[in-house]
Amino acid sequence: MTVCKTKPIRALREDTGRTPPPGQGPGTEREGTGDRPETEDIEPGGVLVCRACRTKITSPSLAMAVDGKHRHVFFNPYGLVFELGCFASARNLVAEGVPVAEFTWFPGYRWQPVICSGCRAQLGWKYLGADSGFFGLILKNLLDARGTWP
């Protein structure tokens, strides 16, 4: 049996090279994830966190339109319905499996599930295209750090 250790996804955008806030630098990593989940509001425009464990995931300022809109409603082959929001960047997520093109909700993009590095809840999917990518995150699984979302 082969064991594959995955690292949390930091972002699809270039890292800004910012110095981490006190207590979030090297040596403060959460055991088993390789990264310390960020839960403080350090982004302009607020922060969206995992509803289950409050790990920082993205910011409303990173919302983007794909196929002309930010919010999309889709169903999977099992009939489960998901309302997704599209985001240019996200962090503290772990991608599961290899990207696949079957039953993609966004033609031209391969997808793979992403889970929260803090609690392992599925938060959505990472979409990879020929020249770009984005995150389709399940809106009901996110919460504004102030307690309101969507």
CSV table of N, CA and C in Angstrom, one decimal:
chain,number,residue,atom,x,y,z
A,1,MET,N,0.8,-1.2,0.0
A,1,MET,CA,0.0,0.0,0.0
A,1,MET,C,0.9,1.2,0.0
A,2,THR,N,0.6,2.2,-0.8
A,2,THR,CA,1.3,3.5,-0.9
A,2,THR,C,0.6,4.5,-0.1
A,3,VAL,N,1.3,5.2,0.7
A,3,VAL,CA,0.7,6.3,1.5
A,3,VAL,C,1.2,7.6,0.9
A,4,CYS,N,0.3,8.5,0.7
A,4,CYS,CA,0.7,9.8,0.1
A,4,CYS,C,0.3,10.9,1.1
A,5,LYS,N,1.3,11.6,1.6
A,5,LYS,CA,1.0,12.7,2.5
A,5,LYS,C,0.8,14.0,1.7
A,6,THR,N,-0.3,14.7,1.9
A,6,THR,CA,-0.6,15.9,1.2
A,6,THR,C,-0.4,17.1,2.1
A,7,LYS,N,0.0,18.2,1.4
A,7,LYS,CA,0.1,19.5,2.1
A,7,LYS,C,-1.1,20.3,1.9
A,8,PRO,N,-1.5,21.2,2.8
A,8,PRO,CA,-2.6,22.1,2.5
A,8,PRO,C,-2.3,23.0,1.3
A,9,ILE,N,-3.3,23.3,0.6
A,9,ILE,CA,-3.2,24.2,-0.5
A,9,ILE,C,-3.1,25.6,0.0
A,10,ARG,N,-2.1,26.4,-0.4
A,10,ARG,CA,-2.0,27.8,0.1
A,10,ARG,C,-2.9,28.7,-0.7
A,11,ALA,N,-2.8,28.6,-2.0
A,11,ALA,CA,-3.6,29.5,-2.9
A,11,ALA,C,-3.3,29.2,-4.3
A,12,LEU,N,-4.2,29.7,-5.2
A,12,LEU,CA,-3.9,29.6,-6.6
A,12,LEU,C,-3.2,30.9,-7.1
A,13,ARG,N,-3.4,32.0,-6.4
A,13,ARG,CA,-2.7,33.2,-6.7
A,13,ARG,C,-1.3,33.2,-6.2
A,14,GLU,N,-0.5,34.0,-6.7
A,14,GLU,CA,0.9,34.1,-6.2
A,14,GLU,C,0.8,34.5,-4.7
A,15,ASP,N,1.7,34.0,-3.9
A,15,ASP,CA,1.8,34.3,-2.5
A,15,ASP,C,2.3,35.8,-2.4
A,16,THR,N,1.8,36.6,-1.6
A,16,THR,CA,2.1,38.0,-1.5
A,16,THR,C,3.4,38.2,-0.8
A,17,GLY,N,4.0,37.2,-0.2
A,17,GLY,CA,5.2,37.3,0.6
A,17,GLY,C,5.1,38.1,1.8
A,18,ARG,N,3.9,38.3,2.3
A,18,ARG,CA,3.7,39.1,3.6
A,18,ARG,C,4.3,38.3,4.8
A,19,THR,N,4.7,39.1,5.7
A,19,THR,CA,5.2,38.5,7.0
A,19,THR,C,4.0,38.0,7.8
A,20,PRO,N,4.0,36.8,8.3
A,20,PRO,CA,2.9,36.3,9.0
A,20,PRO,C,2.7,37.1,10.3
A,21,PRO,N,1.5,37.2,10.8
A,21,PRO,CA,1.2,37.9,12.1
A,21,PRO,C,1.9,37.1,13.2
A,22,PRO,N,2.1,37.8,14.4
A,22,PRO,CA,2.8,37.1,15.5
A,22,PRO,C,2.0,35.8,15.9
A,23,GLY,N,2.8,34.7,16.1
A,23,GLY,CA,2.2,33.5,16.5
A,23,GLY,C,1.8,32.6,15.3
A,24,GLN,N,2.0,33.1,14.1
A,24,GLN,CA,1.7,32.4,12.9
A,24,GLN,C,2.9,32.1,12.0
A,25,GLY,N,4.1,32.3,12.5
A,25,GLY,CA,5.3,32.1,11.7
A,25,GLY,C,5.8,30.7,11.8
A,26,PRO,N,7.0,30.4,11.3
A,26,PRO,CA,7.6,29.1,11.4
A,26,PRO,C,7.6,28.6,12.9
A,27,GLY,N,7.4,27.3,13.0
A,27,GLY,CA,7.3,26.7,14.4
A,27,GLY,C,6.0,26.8,15.1
A,28,THR,N,5.0,27.4,14.4
A,28,THR,CA,3.6,27.4,15.0
A,28,THR,C,2.7,26.5,14.2
A,29,GLU,N,3.2,25.6,13.4
A,29,GLU,CA,2.3,24.8,12.6
A,29,GLU,C,1.5,23.8,13.5
A,30,ARG,N,0.3,23.5,13.0
A,30,ARG,CA,-0.6,22.6,13.6
A,30,ARG,C,-0.1,21.2,13.3
A,31,GLU,N,0.0,20.3,14.3
A,31,GLU,CA,0.6,19.0,14.1
A,31,GLU,C,-0.3,18.2,13.1
A,32,GLY,N,0.4,17.6,12.2
A,32,GLY,CA,-0.3,16.7,11.2
A,32,GLY,C,-0.8,17.4,9.9
A,33,THR,N,-0.8,18.7,9.9
A,33,THR,CA,-1.3,19.4,8.7
A,33,THR,C,-0.2,20.1,7.9
A,34,GLY,N,1.0,20.4,8.6
A,34,GLY,CA,2.0,21.1,7.9
A,34,GLY,C,1.8,22.6,7.8
A,35,ASP,N,0.7,23.0,8.3
A,35,ASP,CA,0.3,24.5,8.2
A,35,ASP,C,-0.6,24.8,9.4
A,36,ARG,N,-0.4,26.0,9.9
A,36,ARG,CA,-1.3,26.4,11.0
A,36,ARG,C,-2.5,27.1,10.4
A,37,PRO,N,-3.7,26.6,10.7
A,37,PRO,CA,-4.9,27.3,10.2
A,37,PRO,C,-5.0,28.7,10.7
A,38,GLU,N,-5.3,29.6,9.8
A,38,GLU,CA,-5.4,31.0,10.1
A,38,GLU,C,-6.8,31.4,10.4
A,39,THR,N,-7.1,32.0,11.6
A,39,THR,CA,-8.5,32.3,11.9
A,39,THR,C,-8.7,33.8,12.2
A,40,GLU,N,-7.6,34.6,12.1
A,40,GLU,CA,-7.7,36.0,12.4
A,40,GLU,C,-8.1,36.7,11.1
A,41,ASP,N,-8.8,37.9,11.3
A,41,ASP,CA,-9.2,38.7,10.1
A,41,ASP,C,-8.0,39.5,9.7
A,42,ILE,N,-7.2,39.0,8.7
A,42,ILE,CA,-6.1,39.8,8.2
A,42,ILE,C,-6.3,40.3,6.8
A,43,GLU,N,-7.4,39.9,6.2
A,43,GLU,CA,-7.7,40.3,4.8
A,43,GLU,C,-8.7,41.6,4.8
A,44,PRO,N,-8.4,42.5,3.9
A,44,PRO,CA,-9.3,43.6,3.8
A,44,PRO,C,-10.7,43.0,3.3
A,45,GLY,N,-11.8,43.5,3.8
A,45,GLY,CA,-13.1,43.1,3.3
A,45,GLY,C,-13.6,41.9,4.1
A,46,GLY,N,-12.9,41.5,5.2
A,46,GLY,CA,-13.4,40.3,6.0
A,46,GLY,C,-12.7,39.0,5.6
A,47,VAL,N,-13.2,38.0,6.3
A,47,VAL,CA,-12.6,36.7,6.1
A,47,VAL,C,-13.7,35.6,6.2
A,48,LEU,N,-13.7,34.6,5.4
A,48,LEU,CA,-14.6,33.5,5.4
A,48,LEU,C,-13.9,32.3,6.0
A,49,VAL,N,-14.5,31.7,6.9
A,49,VAL,CA,-13.9,30.6,7.7
A,49,VAL,C,-14.8,29.3,7.5
A,50,CYS,N,-14.2,28.2,7.8
A,50,CYS,CA,-14.9,26.9,7.8
A,50,CYS,C,-16.0,27.0,8.9
A,51,ARG,N,-17.2,26.6,8.5
A,51,ARG,CA,-18.3,26.7,9.5
A,51,ARG,C,-18.1,25.7,10.6
A,52,ALA,N,-17.4,24.6,10.4
A,52,ALA,CA,-17.3,23.6,11.4
A,52,ALA,C,-16.2,23.9,12.5
A,53,CYS,N,-15.1,24.5,12.0
A,53,CYS,CA,-13.9,24.7,12.9
A,53,CYS,C,-13.4,26.1,13.0
A,54,ARG,N,-13.9,27.0,12.1
A,54,ARG,CA,-13.5,28.4,12.1
A,54,ARG,C,-12.1,28.6,11.5
A,55,THR,N,-11.5,27.7,10.8
A,55,THR,CA,-10.3,27.8,10.1
A,55,THR,C,-10.4,28.8,9.0
A,56,LYS,N,-9.5,29.8,8.8
A,56,LYS,CA,-9.6,30.8,7.7
A,56,LYS,C,-9.5,30.1,6.4
A,57,ILE,N,-10.4,30.4,5.4
A,57,ILE,CA,-10.4,29.8,4.1
A,57,ILE,C,-10.2,30.8,3.0
A,58,THR,N,-10.9,31.8,3.0
A,58,THR,CA,-10.8,32.8,1.9
A,58,THR,C,-11.4,34.2,2.4
A,59,SER,N,-11.6,35.1,1.4
A,59,SER,CA,-12.1,36.4,1.8
A,59,SER,C,-13.2,36.7,0.7
A,60,PRO,N,-14.2,37.5,1.1
A,60,PRO,CA,-15.2,37.9,0.1
A,60,PRO,C,-14.6,38.7,-1.0
A,61,SER,N,-13.5,39.4,-0.7
A,61,SER,CA,-12.8,40.2,-1.7
A,61,SER,C,-12.2,39.3,-2.8
A,62,LEU,N,-12.0,38.0,-2.6
A,62,LEU,CA,-11.5,37.1,-3.6
A,62,LEU,C,-12.6,36.4,-4.4
A,63,ALA,N,-13.8,36.8,-4.2
A,63,ALA,CA,-14.9,36.2,-5.0
A,63,ALA,C,-14.7,36.6,-6.5
A,64,MET,N,-15.1,35.7,-7.4
A,64,MET,CA,-14.9,36.0,-8.8
A,64,MET,C,-16.1,35.4,-9.6
A,65,ALA,N,-16.2,35.9,-10.8
A,65,ALA,CA,-17.3,35.4,-11.7
A,65,ALA,C,-16.7,34.3,-12.6
A,66,VAL,N,-17.4,33.2,-12.7
A,66,VAL,CA,-17.0,32.1,-13.7
A,66,VAL,C,-18.3,31.9,-14.5
A,67,ASP,N,-18.2,31.9,-15.8
A,67,ASP,CA,-19.3,31.8,-16.7
A,67,ASP,C,-20.4,32.9,-16.4
A,68,GLY,N,-19.8,34.1,-16.0
A,68,GLY,CA,-20.7,35.2,-15.8
A,68,GLY,C,-21.3,35.4,-14.5
A,69,LYS,N,-21.0,34.5,-13.5
A,69,LYS,CA,-21.6,34.7,-12.2
A,69,LYS,C,-20.7,34.1,-11.1
A,70,HIS,N,-20.9,34.6,-9.9
A,70,HIS,CA,-20.1,34.1,-8.7
A,70,HIS,C,-20.8,32.9,-8.1
A,71,ARG,N,-22.1,32.9,-8.0
A,71,ARG,CA,-22.8,31.8,-7.3
A,71,ARG,C,-23.4,30.9,-8.4
A,72,HIS,N,-23.3,29.6,-8.2
A,72,HIS,CA,-23.8,28.6,-9.1
A,72,HIS,C,-24.5,27.5,-8.3
A,73,VAL,N,-25.5,26.9,-8.8
A,73,VAL,CA,-26.2,25.7,-8.2
A,73,VAL,C,-26.1,24.5,-9.1
A,74,PHE,N,-25.5,23.4,-8.6
A,74,PHE,CA,-25.3,22.2,-9.4
A,74,PHE,C,-25.8,21.0,-8.6
A,75,PHE,N,-25.9,19.9,-9.3
A,75,PHE,CA,-26.2,18.6,-8.6
A,75,PHE,C,-25.1,17.6,-9.1
A,76,ASN,N,-24.8,16.7,-8.3
A,76,ASN,CA,-23.8,15.7,-8.7
A,76,ASN,C,-24.5,14.4,-9.2
A,77,PRO,N,-23.8,13.4,-9.6
A,77,PRO,CA,-24.4,12.2,-10.2
A,77,PRO,C,-25.3,11.5,-9.2
A,78,TYR,N,-25.2,11.7,-7.9
A,78,TYR,CA,-26.0,11.1,-6.9
A,78,TYR,C,-27.2,11.9,-6.6
A,79,GLY,N,-27.4,13.1,-7.2
A,79,GLY,CA,-28.6,13.9,-7.0
A,79,GLY,C,-28.4,14.9,-5.9
A,80,LEU,N,-27.2,15.0,-5.3
A,80,LEU,CA,-27.0,16.0,-4.2
A,80,LEU,C,-26.8,17.4,-4.8
A,81,VAL,N,-27.5,18.4,-4.2
A,81,VAL,CA,-27.4,19.7,-4.8
A,81,VAL,C,-26.5,20.6,-4.0
A,82,PHE,N,-25.7,21.4,-4.7
A,82,PHE,CA,-24.7,22.2,-4.0
A,82,PHE,C,-24.8,23.6,-4.6
A,83,GLU,N,-24.7,24.6,-3.7
A,83,GLU,CA,-24.6,26.0,-4.1
A,83,GLU,C,-23.2,26.4,-3.9
A,84,LEU,N,-22.5,26.7,-5.0
A,84,LEU,CA,-21.1,27.1,-4.9
A,84,LEU,C,-20.8,28.6,-5.1
A,85,GLY,N,-19.8,29.1,-4.5
A,85,GLY,CA,-19.3,30.4,-4.8
A,85,GLY,C,-17.9,30.2,-5.4
A,86,CYS,N,-17.5,31.0,-6.4
A,86,CYS,CA,-16.2,30.9,-7.0
A,86,CYS,C,-15.3,31.9,-6.4
A,87,PHE,N,-14.1,31.4,-6.1
A,87,PHE,CA,-13.1,32.3,-5.5
A,87,PHE,C,-11.7,32.1,-6.2
A,88,ALA,N,-11.0,33.2,-6.4
A,88,ALA,CA,-9.7,33.2,-7.1
A,88,ALA,C,-8.7,32.5,-6.2
A,89,SER,N,-8.8,32.5,-4.9
A,89,SER,CA,-7.8,32.0,-4.0
A,89,SER,C,-8.4,31.5,-2.8
A,90,ALA,N,-7.7,30.5,-2.1
A,90,ALA,CA,-8.2,30.0,-0.8
A,90,ALA,C,-7.0,29.4,-0.2
A,91,ARG,N,-7.1,29.1,1.1
A,91,ARG,CA,-6.0,28.5,1.9
A,91,ARG,C,-6.5,27.6,2.9
A,92,ASN,N,-5.6,26.8,3.5
A,92,ASN,CA,-5.9,25.9,4.5
A,92,ASN,C,-6.9,24.8,4.0
A,93,LEU,N,-6.7,24.4,2.8
A,93,LEU,CA,-7.4,23.3,2.1
A,93,LEU,C,-6.5,22.3,1.7
A,94,VAL,N,-6.9,21.0,1.7
A,94,VAL,CA,-6.1,19.9,1.2
A,94,VAL,C,-6.9,19.3,0.0
A,95,ALA,N,-6.2,19.2,-1.1
A,95,ALA,CA,-6.9,18.5,-2.3
A,95,ALA,C,-6.8,17.0,-2.2
A,96,GLU,N,-7.9,16.4,-2.5
A,96,GLU,CA,-8.0,14.9,-2.4
A,96,GLU,C,-8.0,14.3,-3.8
A,97,GLY,N,-7.2,13.3,-4.1
A,97,GLY,CA,-7.2,12.6,-5.4
A,97,GLY,C,-6.5,13.4,-6.5
A,98,VAL,N,-6.7,12.9,-7.7
A,98,VAL,CA,-6.1,13.6,-8.9
A,98,VAL,C,-7.2,14.4,-9.6
A,99,PRO,N,-6.9,15.5,-10.2
A,99,PRO,CA,-7.9,16.2,-11.0
A,99,PRO,C,-8.5,15.4,-12.1
A,100,VAL,N,-9.9,15.4,-12.2
A,100,VAL,CA,-10.6,14.7,-13.2
A,100,VAL,C,-11.5,15.6,-14.0
A,101,ALA,N,-11.8,15.2,-15.2
A,101,ALA,CA,-12.7,16.0,-16.1
A,101,ALA,C,-14.1,15.5,-16.1
A,102,GLU,N,-14.4,14.2,-15.7
A,102,GLU,CA,-15.7,13.6,-15.7
A,102,GLU,C,-16.7,14.4,-14.9
A,103,PHE,N,-17.9,14.6,-15.4
A,103,PHE,CA,-19.0,15.3,-14.8
A,103,PHE,C,-18.5,16.7,-14.2
A,104,THR,N,-17.7,17.4,-15.0
A,104,THR,CA,-17.3,18.7,-14.5
A,104,THR,C,-18.5,19.7,-14.6
A,105,TRP,N,-18.6,20.6,-13.7
A,105,TRP,CA,-19.6,21.6,-13.8
A,105,TRP,C,-19.2,22.8,-14.5
A,106,PHE,N,-17.9,22.9,-14.8
A,106,PHE,CA,-17.3,24.0,-15.6
A,106,PHE,C,-16.5,23.4,-16.7
A,107,PRO,N,-17.1,23.4,-18.0
A,107,PRO,CA,-16.4,22.9,-19.1
A,107,PRO,C,-15.0,23.5,-19.3
A,108,GLY,N,-14.0,22.6,-19.6
A,108,GLY,CA,-12.7,23.1,-19.8
A,108,GLY,C,-11.8,23.0,-18.5
A,109,TYR,N,-12.5,22.7,-17.4
A,109,TYR,CA,-11.8,22.6,-16.1
A,109,TYR,C,-11.9,21.2,-15.5
A,110,ARG,N,-10.7,20.7,-15.0
A,110,ARG,CA,-10.7,19.5,-14.2
A,110,ARG,C,-10.9,19.8,-12.8
A,111,TRP,N,-11.4,18.9,-12.0
A,111,TRP,CA,-11.7,19.2,-10.6
A,111,TRP,C,-11.2,18.2,-9.6
A,112,GLN,N,-11.0,18.6,-8.4
A,112,GLN,CA,-10.7,17.6,-7.3
A,112,GLN,C,-11.3,18.2,-6.0
A,113,PRO,N,-11.8,17.3,-5.2
A,113,PRO,CA,-12.4,17.8,-3.9
A,113,PRO,C,-11.3,18.4,-3.0
A,114,VAL,N,-11.8,19.4,-2.2
A,114,VAL,CA,-10.9,20.0,-1.2
A,114,VAL,C,-11.5,20.0,0.1
A,115,ILE,N,-10.7,19.7,1.1
A,115,ILE,CA,-11.2,19.5,2.5
A,115,ILE,C,-10.5,20.5,3.4
A,116,CYS,N,-11.1,20.9,4.5
A,116,CYS,CA,-10.5,21.8,5.4
A,116,CYS,C,-9.3,21.2,6.1
A,117,SER,N,-8.2,21.8,6.2
A,117,SER,CA,-7.0,21.3,6.9
A,117,SER,C,-7.2,21.3,8.4
A,118,GLY,N,-8.2,22.0,8.9
A,118,GLY,CA,-8.4,22.0,10.4
A,118,GLY,C,-9.3,20.9,10.9
A,119,CYS,N,-10.4,20.6,10.1
A,119,CYS,CA,-11.3,19.6,10.6
A,119,CYS,C,-11.6,18.5,9.6
A,120,ARG,N,-11.1,18.6,8.4
A,120,ARG,CA,-11.3,17.6,7.3
A,120,ARG,C,-12.7,17.6,6.7
A,121,ALA,N,-13.5,18.6,6.9
A,121,ALA,CA,-14.8,18.7,6.3
A,121,ALA,C,-14.6,19.1,4.8
A,122,GLN,N,-15.5,18.5,3.9
A,122,GLN,CA,-15.3,18.9,2.5
A,122,GLN,C,-15.9,20.3,2.4
A,123,LEU,N,-15.1,21.2,1.7
A,123,LEU,CA,-15.5,22.6,1.6
A,123,LEU,C,-15.8,22.9,0.1
A,124,GLY,N,-15.5,22.0,-0.8
A,124,GLY,CA,-15.7,22.3,-2.2
A,124,GLY,C,-14.8,21.6,-3.1
A,125,TRP,N,-14.4,22.3,-4.2
A,125,TRP,CA,-13.6,21.7,-5.3
A,125,TRP,C,-12.6,22.7,-5.8
A,126,LYS,N,-11.4,22.2,-6.2
A,126,LYS,CA,-10.4,23.0,-6.8
A,126,LYS,C,-10.6,22.7,-8.3
A,127,TYR,N,-10.7,23.8,-9.1
A,127,TYR,CA,-10.8,23.7,-10.6
A,127,TYR,C,-9.6,24.1,-11.3
A,128,LEU,N,-9.1,23.3,-12.2
A,128,LEU,CA,-7.8,23.6,-12.9
A,128,LEU,C,-8.1,23.6,-14.4
A,129,GLY,N,-7.8,24.7,-15.1
A,129,GLY,CA,-8.0,24.8,-16.5
A,129,GLY,C,-6.6,24.9,-17.2
A,130,ALA,N,-6.6,25.0,-18.5
A,130,ALA,CA,-5.3,25.1,-19.2
A,130,ALA,C,-4.4,26.3,-18.7
A,131,ASP,N,-5.0,27.4,-18.5
A,131,ASP,CA,-4.3,28.6,-18.1
A,131,ASP,C,-4.6,29.2,-16.8
A,132,SER,N,-5.6,28.7,-16.1
A,132,SER,CA,-6.1,29.3,-14.9
A,132,SER,C,-6.7,28.2,-13.9
A,133,GLY,N,-7.1,28.7,-12.8
A,133,GLY,CA,-7.8,27.8,-11.8
A,133,GLY,C,-8.6,28.7,-10.9
A,134,PHE,N,-9.4,28.0,-10.1
A,134,PHE,CA,-10.2,28.7,-9.1
A,134,PHE,C,-10.8,27.7,-8.1
A,135,PHE,N,-11.4,28.1,-7.0
A,135,PHE,CA,-12.0,27.3,-6.1
A,135,PHE,C,-13.5,27.5,-6.2
A,136,GLY,N,-14.3,26.4,-6.2
A,136,GLY,CA,-15.7,26.4,-6.1
A,136,GLY,C,-16.0,25.9,-4.7
A,137,LEU,N,-16.4,26.8,-3.8
A,137,LEU,CA,-16.6,26.4,-2.4
A,137,LEU,C,-18.1,26.4,-2.1
A,138,ILE,N,-18.4,25.4,-1.3
A,138,ILE,CA,-19.8,25.2,-0.9
A,138,ILE,C,-20.2,26.3,0.1
A,139,LEU,N,-21.1,27.2,-0.3
A,139,LEU,CA,-21.4,28.3,0.5
A,139,LEU,C,-22.0,28.0,1.9
A,140,LYS,N,-22.8,27.0,2.0
A,140,LYS,CA,-23.3,26.7,3.3
A,140,LYS,C,-22.3,26.2,4.3
A,141,ASN,N,-21.1,25.8,3.8
A,141,ASN,CA,-20.0,25.3,4.7
A,141,ASN,C,-19.0,26.4,5.1
A,142,LEU,N,-19.3,27.7,4.7
A,142,LEU,CA,-18.5,28.8,5.0
A,142,LEU,C,-19.3,29.7,6.0
A,143,LEU,N,-18.5,30.5,6.7
A,143,LEU,CA,-19.1,31.5,7.6
A,143,LEU,C,-18.2,32.7,7.7
A,144,ASP,N,-18.8,33.9,7.7
A,144,ASP,CA,-18.1,35.1,7.8
A,144,ASP,C,-17.5,35.0,9.3
A,145,ALA,N,-16.3,35.5,9.5
A,145,ALA,CA,-15.7,35.4,10.8
A,145,ALA,C,-16.5,36.2,11.8
A,146,ARG,N,-17.3,37.1,11.4
A,146,ARG,CA,-18.1,37.9,12.3
A,146,ARG,C,-19.4,37.1,12.6
A,147,GLY,N,-19.6,36.0,12.0
A,147,GLY,CA,-20.8,35.2,12.3
A,147,GLY,C,-21.9,35.2,11.2
A,148,THR,N,-21.7,35.9,10.1
A,148,THR,CA,-22.8,36.0,9.1
A,148,THR,C,-22.2,35.5,7.8
A,149,TRP,N,-22.9,34.7,7.1
A,149,TRP,CA,-22.6,34.3,5.7
A,149,TRP,C,-23.5,33.2,5.3
A,150,PRO,N,-24.0,33.1,4.2
A,150,PRO,CA,-23.7,33.9,3.0
A,150,PRO,C,-24.5,35.2,3.0
